[in-house]
Coordinates of C-alpha atoms in Angstrom, one line a residue:
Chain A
X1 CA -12.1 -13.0 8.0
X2 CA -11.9 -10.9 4.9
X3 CA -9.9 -8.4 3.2
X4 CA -11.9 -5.0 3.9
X5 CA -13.0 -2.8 0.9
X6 CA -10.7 0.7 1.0
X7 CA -11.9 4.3 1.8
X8 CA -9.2 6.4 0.1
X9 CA -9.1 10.3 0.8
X10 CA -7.3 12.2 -2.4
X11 CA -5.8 15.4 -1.4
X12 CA -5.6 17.1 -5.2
X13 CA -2.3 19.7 -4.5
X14 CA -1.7 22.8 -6.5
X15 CA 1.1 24.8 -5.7
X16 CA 1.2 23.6 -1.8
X17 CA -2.8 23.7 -1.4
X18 CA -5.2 20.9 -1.6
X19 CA -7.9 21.9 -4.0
X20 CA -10.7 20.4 -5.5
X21 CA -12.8 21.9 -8.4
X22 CA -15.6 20.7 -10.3
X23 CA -14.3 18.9 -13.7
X24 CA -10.9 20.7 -13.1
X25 CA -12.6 24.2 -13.1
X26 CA -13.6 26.4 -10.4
X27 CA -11.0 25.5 -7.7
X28 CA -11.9 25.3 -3.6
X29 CA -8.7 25.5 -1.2
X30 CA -9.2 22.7 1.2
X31 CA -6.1 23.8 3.2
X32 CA -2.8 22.4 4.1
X33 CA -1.5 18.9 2.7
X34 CA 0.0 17.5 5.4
X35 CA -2.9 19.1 8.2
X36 CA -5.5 17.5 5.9
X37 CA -3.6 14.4 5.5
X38 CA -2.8 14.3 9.4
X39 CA -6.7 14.6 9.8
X40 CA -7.9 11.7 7.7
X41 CA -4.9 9.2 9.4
X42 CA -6.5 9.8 12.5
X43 CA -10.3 9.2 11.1
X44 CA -9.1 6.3 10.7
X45 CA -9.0 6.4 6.1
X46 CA -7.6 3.8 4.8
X47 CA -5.1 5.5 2.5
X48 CA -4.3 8.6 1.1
X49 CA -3.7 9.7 -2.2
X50 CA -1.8 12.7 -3.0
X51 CA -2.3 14.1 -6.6
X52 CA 0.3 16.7 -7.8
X53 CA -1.8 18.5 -10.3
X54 CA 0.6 21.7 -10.8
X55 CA 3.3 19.4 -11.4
X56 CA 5.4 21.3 -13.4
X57 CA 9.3 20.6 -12.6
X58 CA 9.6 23.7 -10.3
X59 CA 6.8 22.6 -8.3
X60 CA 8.1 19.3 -8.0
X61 CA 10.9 20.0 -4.9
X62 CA 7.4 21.3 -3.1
X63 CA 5.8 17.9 -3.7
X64 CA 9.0 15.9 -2.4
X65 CA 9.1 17.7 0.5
X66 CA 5.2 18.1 1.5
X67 CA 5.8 13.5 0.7
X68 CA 8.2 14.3 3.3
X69 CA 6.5 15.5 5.9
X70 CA 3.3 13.2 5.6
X71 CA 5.1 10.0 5.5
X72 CA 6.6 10.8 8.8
X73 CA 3.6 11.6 10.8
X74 CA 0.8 9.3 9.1
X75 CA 1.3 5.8 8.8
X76 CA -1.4 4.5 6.3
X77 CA -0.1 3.7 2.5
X78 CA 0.3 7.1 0.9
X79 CA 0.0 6.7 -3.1
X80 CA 1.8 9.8 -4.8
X81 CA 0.7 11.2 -8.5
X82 CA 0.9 13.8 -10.7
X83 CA 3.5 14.5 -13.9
X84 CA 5.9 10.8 -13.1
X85 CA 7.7 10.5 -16.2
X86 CA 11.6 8.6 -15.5
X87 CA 12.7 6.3 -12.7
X88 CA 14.2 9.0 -11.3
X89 CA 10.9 10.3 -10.3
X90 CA 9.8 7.3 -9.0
X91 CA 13.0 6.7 -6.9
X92 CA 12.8 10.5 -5.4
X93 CA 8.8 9.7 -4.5
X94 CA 9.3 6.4 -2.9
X95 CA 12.8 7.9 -0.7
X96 CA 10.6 10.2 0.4
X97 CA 8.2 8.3 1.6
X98 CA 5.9 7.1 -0.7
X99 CA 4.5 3.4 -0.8
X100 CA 3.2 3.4 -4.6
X101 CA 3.4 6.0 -7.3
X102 CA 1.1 6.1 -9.9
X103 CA 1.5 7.1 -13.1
X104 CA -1.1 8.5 -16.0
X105 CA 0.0 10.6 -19.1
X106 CA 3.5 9.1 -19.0
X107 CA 2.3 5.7 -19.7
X108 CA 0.1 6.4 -22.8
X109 CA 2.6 8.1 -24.1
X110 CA 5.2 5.4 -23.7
X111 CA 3.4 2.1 -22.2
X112 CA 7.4 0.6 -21.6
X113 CA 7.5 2.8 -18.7
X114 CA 5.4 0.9 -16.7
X115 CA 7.0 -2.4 -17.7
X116 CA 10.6 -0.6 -16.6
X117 CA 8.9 0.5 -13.4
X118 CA 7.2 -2.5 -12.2
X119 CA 10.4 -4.6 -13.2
X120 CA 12.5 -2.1 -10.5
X121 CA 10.7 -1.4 -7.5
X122 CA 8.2 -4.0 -7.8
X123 CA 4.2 -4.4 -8.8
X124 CA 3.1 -3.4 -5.8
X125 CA 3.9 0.1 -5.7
X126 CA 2.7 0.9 -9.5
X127 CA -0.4 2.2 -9.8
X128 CA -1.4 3.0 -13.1
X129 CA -4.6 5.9 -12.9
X130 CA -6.9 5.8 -15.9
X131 CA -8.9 8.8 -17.3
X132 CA -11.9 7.9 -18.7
X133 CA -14.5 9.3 -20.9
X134 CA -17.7 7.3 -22.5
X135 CA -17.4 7.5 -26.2
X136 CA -20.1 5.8 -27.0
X137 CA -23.8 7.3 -27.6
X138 CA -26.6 6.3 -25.9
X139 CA -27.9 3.1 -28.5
X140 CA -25.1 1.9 -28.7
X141 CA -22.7 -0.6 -26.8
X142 CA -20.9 1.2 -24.1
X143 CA -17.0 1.8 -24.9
X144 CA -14.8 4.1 -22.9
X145 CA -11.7 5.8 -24.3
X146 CA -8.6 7.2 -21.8
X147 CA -7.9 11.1 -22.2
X148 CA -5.2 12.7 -21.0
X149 CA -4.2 16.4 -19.6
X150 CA -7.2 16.6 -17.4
X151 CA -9.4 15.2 -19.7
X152 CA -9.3 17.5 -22.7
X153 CA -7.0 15.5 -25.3
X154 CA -8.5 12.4 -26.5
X155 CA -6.5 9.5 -27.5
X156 CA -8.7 7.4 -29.1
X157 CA -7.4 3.9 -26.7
X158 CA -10.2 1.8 -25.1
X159 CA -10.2 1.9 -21.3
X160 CA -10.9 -1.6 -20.7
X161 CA -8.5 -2.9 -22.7
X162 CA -5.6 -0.4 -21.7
X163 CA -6.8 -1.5 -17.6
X164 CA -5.8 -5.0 -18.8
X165 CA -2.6 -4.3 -20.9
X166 CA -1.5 -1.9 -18.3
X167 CA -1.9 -4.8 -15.5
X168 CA -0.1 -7.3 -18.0
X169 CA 2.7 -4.7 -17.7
X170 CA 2.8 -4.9 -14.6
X171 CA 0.9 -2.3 -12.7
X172 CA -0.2 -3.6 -9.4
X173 CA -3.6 -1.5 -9.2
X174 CA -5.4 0.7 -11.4
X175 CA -7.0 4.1 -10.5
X176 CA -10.0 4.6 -12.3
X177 CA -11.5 8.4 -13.3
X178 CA -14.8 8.8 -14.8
X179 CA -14.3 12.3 -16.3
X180 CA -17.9 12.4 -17.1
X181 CA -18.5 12.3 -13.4
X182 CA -15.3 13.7 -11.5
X183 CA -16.2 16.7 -9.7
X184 CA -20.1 16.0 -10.3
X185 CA -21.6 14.4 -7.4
X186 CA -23.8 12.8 -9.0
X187 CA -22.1 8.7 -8.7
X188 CA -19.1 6.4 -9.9
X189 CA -19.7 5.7 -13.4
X190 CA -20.2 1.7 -12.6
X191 CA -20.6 0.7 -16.3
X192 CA -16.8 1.7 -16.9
X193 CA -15.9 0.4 -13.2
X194 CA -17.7 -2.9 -13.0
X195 CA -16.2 -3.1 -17.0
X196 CA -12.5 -2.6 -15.9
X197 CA -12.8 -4.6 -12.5
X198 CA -13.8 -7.8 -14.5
X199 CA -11.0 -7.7 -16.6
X200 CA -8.0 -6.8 -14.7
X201 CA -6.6 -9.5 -11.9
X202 CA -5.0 -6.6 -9.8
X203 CA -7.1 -4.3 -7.3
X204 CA -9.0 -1.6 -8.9
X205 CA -9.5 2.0 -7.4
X206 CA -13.1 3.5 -8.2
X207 CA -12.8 7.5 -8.3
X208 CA -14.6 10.0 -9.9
X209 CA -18.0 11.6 -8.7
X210 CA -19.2 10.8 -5.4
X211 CA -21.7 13.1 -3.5
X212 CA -22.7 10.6 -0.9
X213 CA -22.2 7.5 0.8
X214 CA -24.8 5.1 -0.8
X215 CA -22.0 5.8 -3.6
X216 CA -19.5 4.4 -2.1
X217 CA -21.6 1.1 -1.4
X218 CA -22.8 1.4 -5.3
X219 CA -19.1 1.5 -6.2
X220 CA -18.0 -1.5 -4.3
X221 CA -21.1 -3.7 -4.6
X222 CA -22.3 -2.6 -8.4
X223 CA -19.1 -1.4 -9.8
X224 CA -17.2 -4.4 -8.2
X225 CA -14.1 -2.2 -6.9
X226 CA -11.8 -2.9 -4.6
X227 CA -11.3 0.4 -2.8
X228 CA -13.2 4.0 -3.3
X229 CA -11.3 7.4 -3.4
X230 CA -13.1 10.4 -2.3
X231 CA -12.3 14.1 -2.1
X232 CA -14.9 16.4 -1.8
X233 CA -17.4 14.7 0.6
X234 CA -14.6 14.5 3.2
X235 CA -12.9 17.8 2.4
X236 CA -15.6 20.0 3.4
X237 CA -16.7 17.8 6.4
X238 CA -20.3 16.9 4.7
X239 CA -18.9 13.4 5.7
X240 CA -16.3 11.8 8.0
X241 CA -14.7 8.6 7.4
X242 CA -15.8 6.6 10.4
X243 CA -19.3 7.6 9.0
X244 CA -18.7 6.5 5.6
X245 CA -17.2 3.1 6.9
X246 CA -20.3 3.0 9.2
X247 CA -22.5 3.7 6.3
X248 CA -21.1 1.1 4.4
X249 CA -20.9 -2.0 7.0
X250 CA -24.5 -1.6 7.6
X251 CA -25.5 -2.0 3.7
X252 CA -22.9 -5.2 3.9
X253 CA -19.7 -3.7 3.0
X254 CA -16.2 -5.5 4.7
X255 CA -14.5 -2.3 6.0
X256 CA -12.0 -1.4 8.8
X257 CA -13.3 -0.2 11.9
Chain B
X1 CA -5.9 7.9 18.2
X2 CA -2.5 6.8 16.5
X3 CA -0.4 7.1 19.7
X4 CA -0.1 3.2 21.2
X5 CA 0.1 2.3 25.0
X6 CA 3.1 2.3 27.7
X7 CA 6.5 3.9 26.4
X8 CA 9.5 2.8 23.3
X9 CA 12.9 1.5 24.5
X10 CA 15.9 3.4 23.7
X11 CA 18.6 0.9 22.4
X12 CA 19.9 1.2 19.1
X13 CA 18.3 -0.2 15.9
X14 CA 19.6 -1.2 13.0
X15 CA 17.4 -0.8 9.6
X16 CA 19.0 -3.1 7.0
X17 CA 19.3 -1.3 3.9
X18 CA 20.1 -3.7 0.7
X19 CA 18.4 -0.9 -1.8
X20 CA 14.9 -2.5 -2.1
X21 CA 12.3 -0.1 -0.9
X22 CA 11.4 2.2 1.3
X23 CA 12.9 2.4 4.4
X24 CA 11.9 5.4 5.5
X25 CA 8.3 5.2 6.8
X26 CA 9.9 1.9 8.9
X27 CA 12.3 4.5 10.4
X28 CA 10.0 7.0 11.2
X29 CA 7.6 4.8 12.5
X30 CA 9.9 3.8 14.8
X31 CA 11.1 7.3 15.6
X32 CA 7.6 7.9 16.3
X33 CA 6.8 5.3 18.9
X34 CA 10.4 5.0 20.7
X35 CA 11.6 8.4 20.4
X36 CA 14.3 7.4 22.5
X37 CA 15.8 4.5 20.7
X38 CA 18.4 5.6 18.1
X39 CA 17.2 4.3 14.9
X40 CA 20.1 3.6 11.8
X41 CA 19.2 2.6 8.5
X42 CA 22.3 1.2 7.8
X43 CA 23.9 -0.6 5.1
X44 CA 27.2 -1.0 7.3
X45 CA 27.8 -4.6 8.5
X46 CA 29.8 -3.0 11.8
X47 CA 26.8 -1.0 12.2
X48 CA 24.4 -4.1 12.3
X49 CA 26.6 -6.1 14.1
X50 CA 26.7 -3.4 16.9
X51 CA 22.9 -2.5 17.4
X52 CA 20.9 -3.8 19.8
X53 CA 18.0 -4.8 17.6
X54 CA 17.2 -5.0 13.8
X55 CA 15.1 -4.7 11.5
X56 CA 14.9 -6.6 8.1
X57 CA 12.9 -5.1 6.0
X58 CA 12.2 -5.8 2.0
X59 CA 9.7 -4.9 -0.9
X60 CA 10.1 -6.2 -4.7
X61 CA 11.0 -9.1 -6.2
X62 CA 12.3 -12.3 -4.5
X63 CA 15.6 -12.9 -6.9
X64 CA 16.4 -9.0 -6.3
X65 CA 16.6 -9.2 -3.2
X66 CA 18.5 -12.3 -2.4
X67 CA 21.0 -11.0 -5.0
X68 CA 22.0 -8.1 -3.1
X69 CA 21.5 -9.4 0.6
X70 CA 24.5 -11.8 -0.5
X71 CA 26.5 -9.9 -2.3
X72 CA 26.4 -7.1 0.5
X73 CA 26.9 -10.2 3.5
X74 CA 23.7 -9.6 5.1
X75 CA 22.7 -13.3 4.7
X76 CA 25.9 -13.1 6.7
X77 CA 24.8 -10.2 9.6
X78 CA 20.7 -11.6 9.9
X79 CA 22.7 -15.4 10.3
X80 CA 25.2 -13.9 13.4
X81 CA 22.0 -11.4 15.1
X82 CA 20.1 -14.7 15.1
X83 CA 22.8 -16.5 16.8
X84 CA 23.5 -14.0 18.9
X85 CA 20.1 -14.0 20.9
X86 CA 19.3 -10.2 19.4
X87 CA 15.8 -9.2 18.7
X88 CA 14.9 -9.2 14.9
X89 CA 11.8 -8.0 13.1
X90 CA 11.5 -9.0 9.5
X91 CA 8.9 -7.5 7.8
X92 CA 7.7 -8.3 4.6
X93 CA 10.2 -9.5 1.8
X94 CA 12.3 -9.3 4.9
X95 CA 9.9 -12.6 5.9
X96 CA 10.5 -14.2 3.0
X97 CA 13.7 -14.3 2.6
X98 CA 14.2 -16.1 5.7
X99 CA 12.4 -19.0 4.4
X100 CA 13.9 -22.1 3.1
X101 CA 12.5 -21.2 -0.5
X102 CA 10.1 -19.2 -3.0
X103 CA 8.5 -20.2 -5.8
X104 CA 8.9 -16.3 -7.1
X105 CA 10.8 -15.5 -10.3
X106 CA 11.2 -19.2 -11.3
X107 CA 12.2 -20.4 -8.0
X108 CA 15.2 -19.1 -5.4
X109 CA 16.5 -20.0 -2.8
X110 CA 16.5 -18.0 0.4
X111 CA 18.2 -17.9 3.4
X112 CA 16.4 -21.1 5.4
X113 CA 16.9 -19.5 8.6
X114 CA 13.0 -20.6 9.0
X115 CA 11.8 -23.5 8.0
X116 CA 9.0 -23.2 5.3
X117 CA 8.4 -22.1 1.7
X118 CA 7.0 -18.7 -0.3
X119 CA 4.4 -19.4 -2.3
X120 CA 2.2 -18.0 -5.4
X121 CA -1.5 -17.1 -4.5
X122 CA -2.3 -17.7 -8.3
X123 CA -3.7 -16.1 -11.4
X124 CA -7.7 -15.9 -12.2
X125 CA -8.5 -16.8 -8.7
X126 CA -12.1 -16.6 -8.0
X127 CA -13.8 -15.4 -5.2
X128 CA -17.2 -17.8 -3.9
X129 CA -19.2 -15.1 -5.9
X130 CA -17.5 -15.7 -9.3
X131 CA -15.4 -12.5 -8.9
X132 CA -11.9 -12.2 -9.3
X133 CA -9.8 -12.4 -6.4
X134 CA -7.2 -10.1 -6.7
X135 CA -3.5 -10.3 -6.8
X136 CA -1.8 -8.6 -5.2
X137 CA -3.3 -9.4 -1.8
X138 CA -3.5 -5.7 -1.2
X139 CA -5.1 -3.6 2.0
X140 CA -6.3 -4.3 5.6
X141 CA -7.0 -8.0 6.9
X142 CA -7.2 -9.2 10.1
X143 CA -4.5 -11.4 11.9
X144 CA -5.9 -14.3 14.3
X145 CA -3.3 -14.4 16.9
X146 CA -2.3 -18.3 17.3
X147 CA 0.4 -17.5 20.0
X148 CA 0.6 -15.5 23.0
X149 CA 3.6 -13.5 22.0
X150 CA 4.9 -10.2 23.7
X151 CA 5.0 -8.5 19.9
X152 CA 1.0 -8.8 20.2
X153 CA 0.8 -7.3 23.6
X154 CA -1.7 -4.3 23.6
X155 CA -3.4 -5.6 20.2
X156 CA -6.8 -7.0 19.8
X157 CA -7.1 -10.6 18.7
X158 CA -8.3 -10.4 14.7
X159 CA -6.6 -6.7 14.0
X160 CA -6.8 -5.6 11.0
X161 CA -3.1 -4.8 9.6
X162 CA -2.4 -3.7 5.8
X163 CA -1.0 -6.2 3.6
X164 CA 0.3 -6.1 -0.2
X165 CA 2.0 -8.9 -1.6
X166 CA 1.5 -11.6 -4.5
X167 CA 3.4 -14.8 -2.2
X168 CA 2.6 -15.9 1.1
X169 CA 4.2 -18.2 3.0
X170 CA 3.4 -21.5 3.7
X171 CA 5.4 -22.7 7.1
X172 CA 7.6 -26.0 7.7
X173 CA 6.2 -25.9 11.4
X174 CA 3.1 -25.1 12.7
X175 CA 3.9 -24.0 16.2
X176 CA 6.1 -21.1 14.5
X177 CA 3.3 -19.9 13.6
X178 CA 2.2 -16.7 15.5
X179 CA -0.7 -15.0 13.4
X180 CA -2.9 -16.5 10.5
X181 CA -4.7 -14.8 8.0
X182 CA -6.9 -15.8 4.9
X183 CA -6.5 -14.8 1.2
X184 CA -7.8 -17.6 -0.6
X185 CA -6.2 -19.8 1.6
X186 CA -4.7 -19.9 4.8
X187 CA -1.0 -18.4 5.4
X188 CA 0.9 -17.4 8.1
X189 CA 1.0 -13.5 9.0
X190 CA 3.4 -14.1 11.2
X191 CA 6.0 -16.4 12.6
X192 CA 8.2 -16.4 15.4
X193 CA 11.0 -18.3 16.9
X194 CA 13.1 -16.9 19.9
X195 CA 14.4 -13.5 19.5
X196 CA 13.0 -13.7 16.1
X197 CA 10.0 -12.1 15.0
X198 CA 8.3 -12.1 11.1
X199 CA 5.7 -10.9 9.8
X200 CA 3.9 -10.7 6.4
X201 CA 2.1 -7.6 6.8
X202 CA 3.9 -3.8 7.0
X203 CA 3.0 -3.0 10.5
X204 CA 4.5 1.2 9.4
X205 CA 1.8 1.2 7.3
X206 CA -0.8 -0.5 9.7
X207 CA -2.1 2.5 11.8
X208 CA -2.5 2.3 15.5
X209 CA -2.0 -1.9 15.5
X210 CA 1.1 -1.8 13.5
X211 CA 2.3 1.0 16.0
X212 CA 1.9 -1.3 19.0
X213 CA 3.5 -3.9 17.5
X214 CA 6.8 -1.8 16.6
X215 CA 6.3 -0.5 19.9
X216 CA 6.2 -3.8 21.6
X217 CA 9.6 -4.5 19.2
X218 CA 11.2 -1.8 21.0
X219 CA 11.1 -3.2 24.6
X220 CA 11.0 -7.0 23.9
X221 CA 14.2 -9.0 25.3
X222 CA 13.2 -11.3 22.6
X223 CA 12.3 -14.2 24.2
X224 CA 8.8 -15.5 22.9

């Protein structure tokens, strides 16, 4: 018996739509949240993750409600994201269903947050998503730093050690971007996730870049992560997740079946 | 694919709302599987006292919760429901906090309904490769059934249910014991007594298993 490694479908939302575009550019409509969300329950995903990434105030009633309506037809964890800056944000997210929020921008910009978030509703339903970039060139030691608004504004903090003093604050997982490879296809950056999983005690979330299913292996077994999130490769049915978890039991991969 | 066997009751449930979590995906999951039943989540000690089952949920920390299930009397309404035969789910927290004691927070005590105590899984706990073991226990393990129990009718022996929680419980008596999983050690998933059912795991959150088992909650007269 063994805890099984986690297939997690993200539905990126703008405006009502799940999108996906390559490095945040060049947007594909990948249709309705709750449809898409209803689909991957029933493949059998692990979790979803919704990202909010319009998330301006107006939009965020839409958000609420679409939370709504998913957590009362699919009954896998749903993790919630996208511009959480107060409690009160939190506390909306989770009454509507939610089972963990995570938070980005809001904790760089004041790391107390997720100390004040943990301590109120508890660990377990902070996650804490990292955006990372290598900084480093190519003779050198790698070194990662986390950027912020989609990856364009620097901020000059090393990954790895934010993973761990976001953890020590209480975050109960970490979602880790690669925003060298999101929207790429081309592989997890597993420098920056096997870097991050060895120094956080809390469950790590590999995400950024995967164009098949040997990546999904790579990211559990070289990148030492505790769950995978996917988008693209699901969304536009090159793959299913029965296949992936398939995939992944054969090449020695605990999954749920 | 998500729709479990045979049909929900239709009595009234009680959801017992002390502030800590979300309660609504418990509801709807219930909603979903006995669309007859009337489902409450209720803070109302009449309320509880009337329905004809209950649920006693809880997520967060241990001192947290105990503070506000006594200061709002439910140590109170889960004592009487026991008492009074009706069939009770605890789920999570709601576990815990029947136990005789947790380590959590510096050490509280808890409502010792069930005999047994909540303990930490640990900090740098290593995995037989070297890796870290992480805490929280968090995502899908599977449940040995160690007692044929009408909760686990319809379920396959070694399910796989979704988990997330840093204590575990460690019970007074082994024949409460209902379902076992491992996380670095042994602890009990679930334990039942009577009309009382707990489990560790969030059985809303745990797919087509956990929908059987809410579903089986729904119809059982609670005898085990």
């Amino acid at each position: 018996m063994a805890l099984a490694k986690r297939i997690i479908p993200c539905l990126d939302v703008d405006r009502g739509r799940v999108v996906k575009g390559v490095q945040f550019v060049d947007i594909r409509d990948a249709g309705d949240p709750v449809e898409v969300a209803q689909r991957y329950n029933e493949q059998g995903a692990d979790e979803i993750t919704f990202l909010d990434i319009t998330a301006s105030h107006e939009e965020r009633d839409t958000t609420v409600h679409t939370v709504e309506k998913i957590a009362s037809e699919v009954f896998i964890p749903l993790t919630v994201g996208g511009g959480i800056r107060t409690l009160e944000d939190i506390r909306r997210l989770l009454n509507a269903g939610a089972d963990k929020v995570s938070i980005n921008s809001a904790a760089v910009k004041e790391p107390e947050f997720v100390k004040a978030a943990a301590d109120r509703f508890g660990a377990q339903c902070i996650v804490v998503a990292i955006d990372a970039k290598q900084v480093s060139g190519p003779e050198s030691a790698p070194r990662w730093e986390i950027f912020t608004h989609g990856g364009r504004q620097p901020t000059g903090i090393d990954a790895v050690a934010w993973a761990a003093r976001m953890a020590d604050y209480g975050a109960g997982e970490i979602l880790l971007t690669s925003m060298d490879r999101d929207g790429t296809k081309n592989g997890f950056d597993l420098g920056v996730t096997r870097a991050v999983s060895d120094a956080v005690p809390v469950p790590v979330i590999a995400s950024g870049g995967v164009g098949n299913l040997q990546h999904l292996v790579d990211g559990i077994i070289d990148g030492r992560a505790d769950a995978v999130l996917a988008a693209s490769i699901f969304h536009f049915g090159e793959y299913s997740v029965p296949q992936a978890k398939h995939y992944m039991r054969e090449r020695g991969v605990e999954v749920r079946l | 694919m998500t729709t479990p066997t045979g049909a929900g009751g239709s009595d009234s449930i009680a959801v017992i709302d002390y502030g800590m979590g979300n309660l609504h995906s418990v509801a709807s999951a219930l909603a979903h599987v006995a669309p007859r039943a009337r489902v409450r989540i209720t803070a109302e000690r009449d309320e509880i006292a009337a329905a004809d089952r209950i649920i006693f949920p809880g997520v967060g920390a241990i001192r947290d919760c105990m503070g506000e299930i006594r200061r709002l009397g439910f140590d109170t309404a889960v004592g009487d429901a026991v008492a009074a035969g009706k069939p009770i789910l605890a789920i999570c927290v709601g576990l815990q906090a029947l136990m005789q004691h947790s380590e959590e927070n510096g050490g509280v005590d808890c409502l010792g309904i069930l005999p047994g105590r909540v303990r930490f899984f640990g900090r740098d706990l290593r995995a037989a490769d070297g890796r870290h073991l992480k805490v929280p226990h968090m995502g899908w393990n599977q449940v040995e059934q160690t007692l044929d129990h009408p909760l686990w009718h319809g379920i396959a022996q070694h399910s796989r249910f979704y988990f997330v929680h840093s204590y575990y419980v460690e019970a007074g008596d082994a024949s409460q014991v209902a379902g076992r999983c491992h996380y670095h050690c042994d602890f009990a998933a679930a334990l039942a007594r009577d009309n009382l059912f707990a489990v560790q795991f969030h059985p809303e959150k745990s797919h087509t298993a956990g929908l059987q088992l809410l579903q089986n909650f729904t119809t059982w007269q609670g005898q085990c």
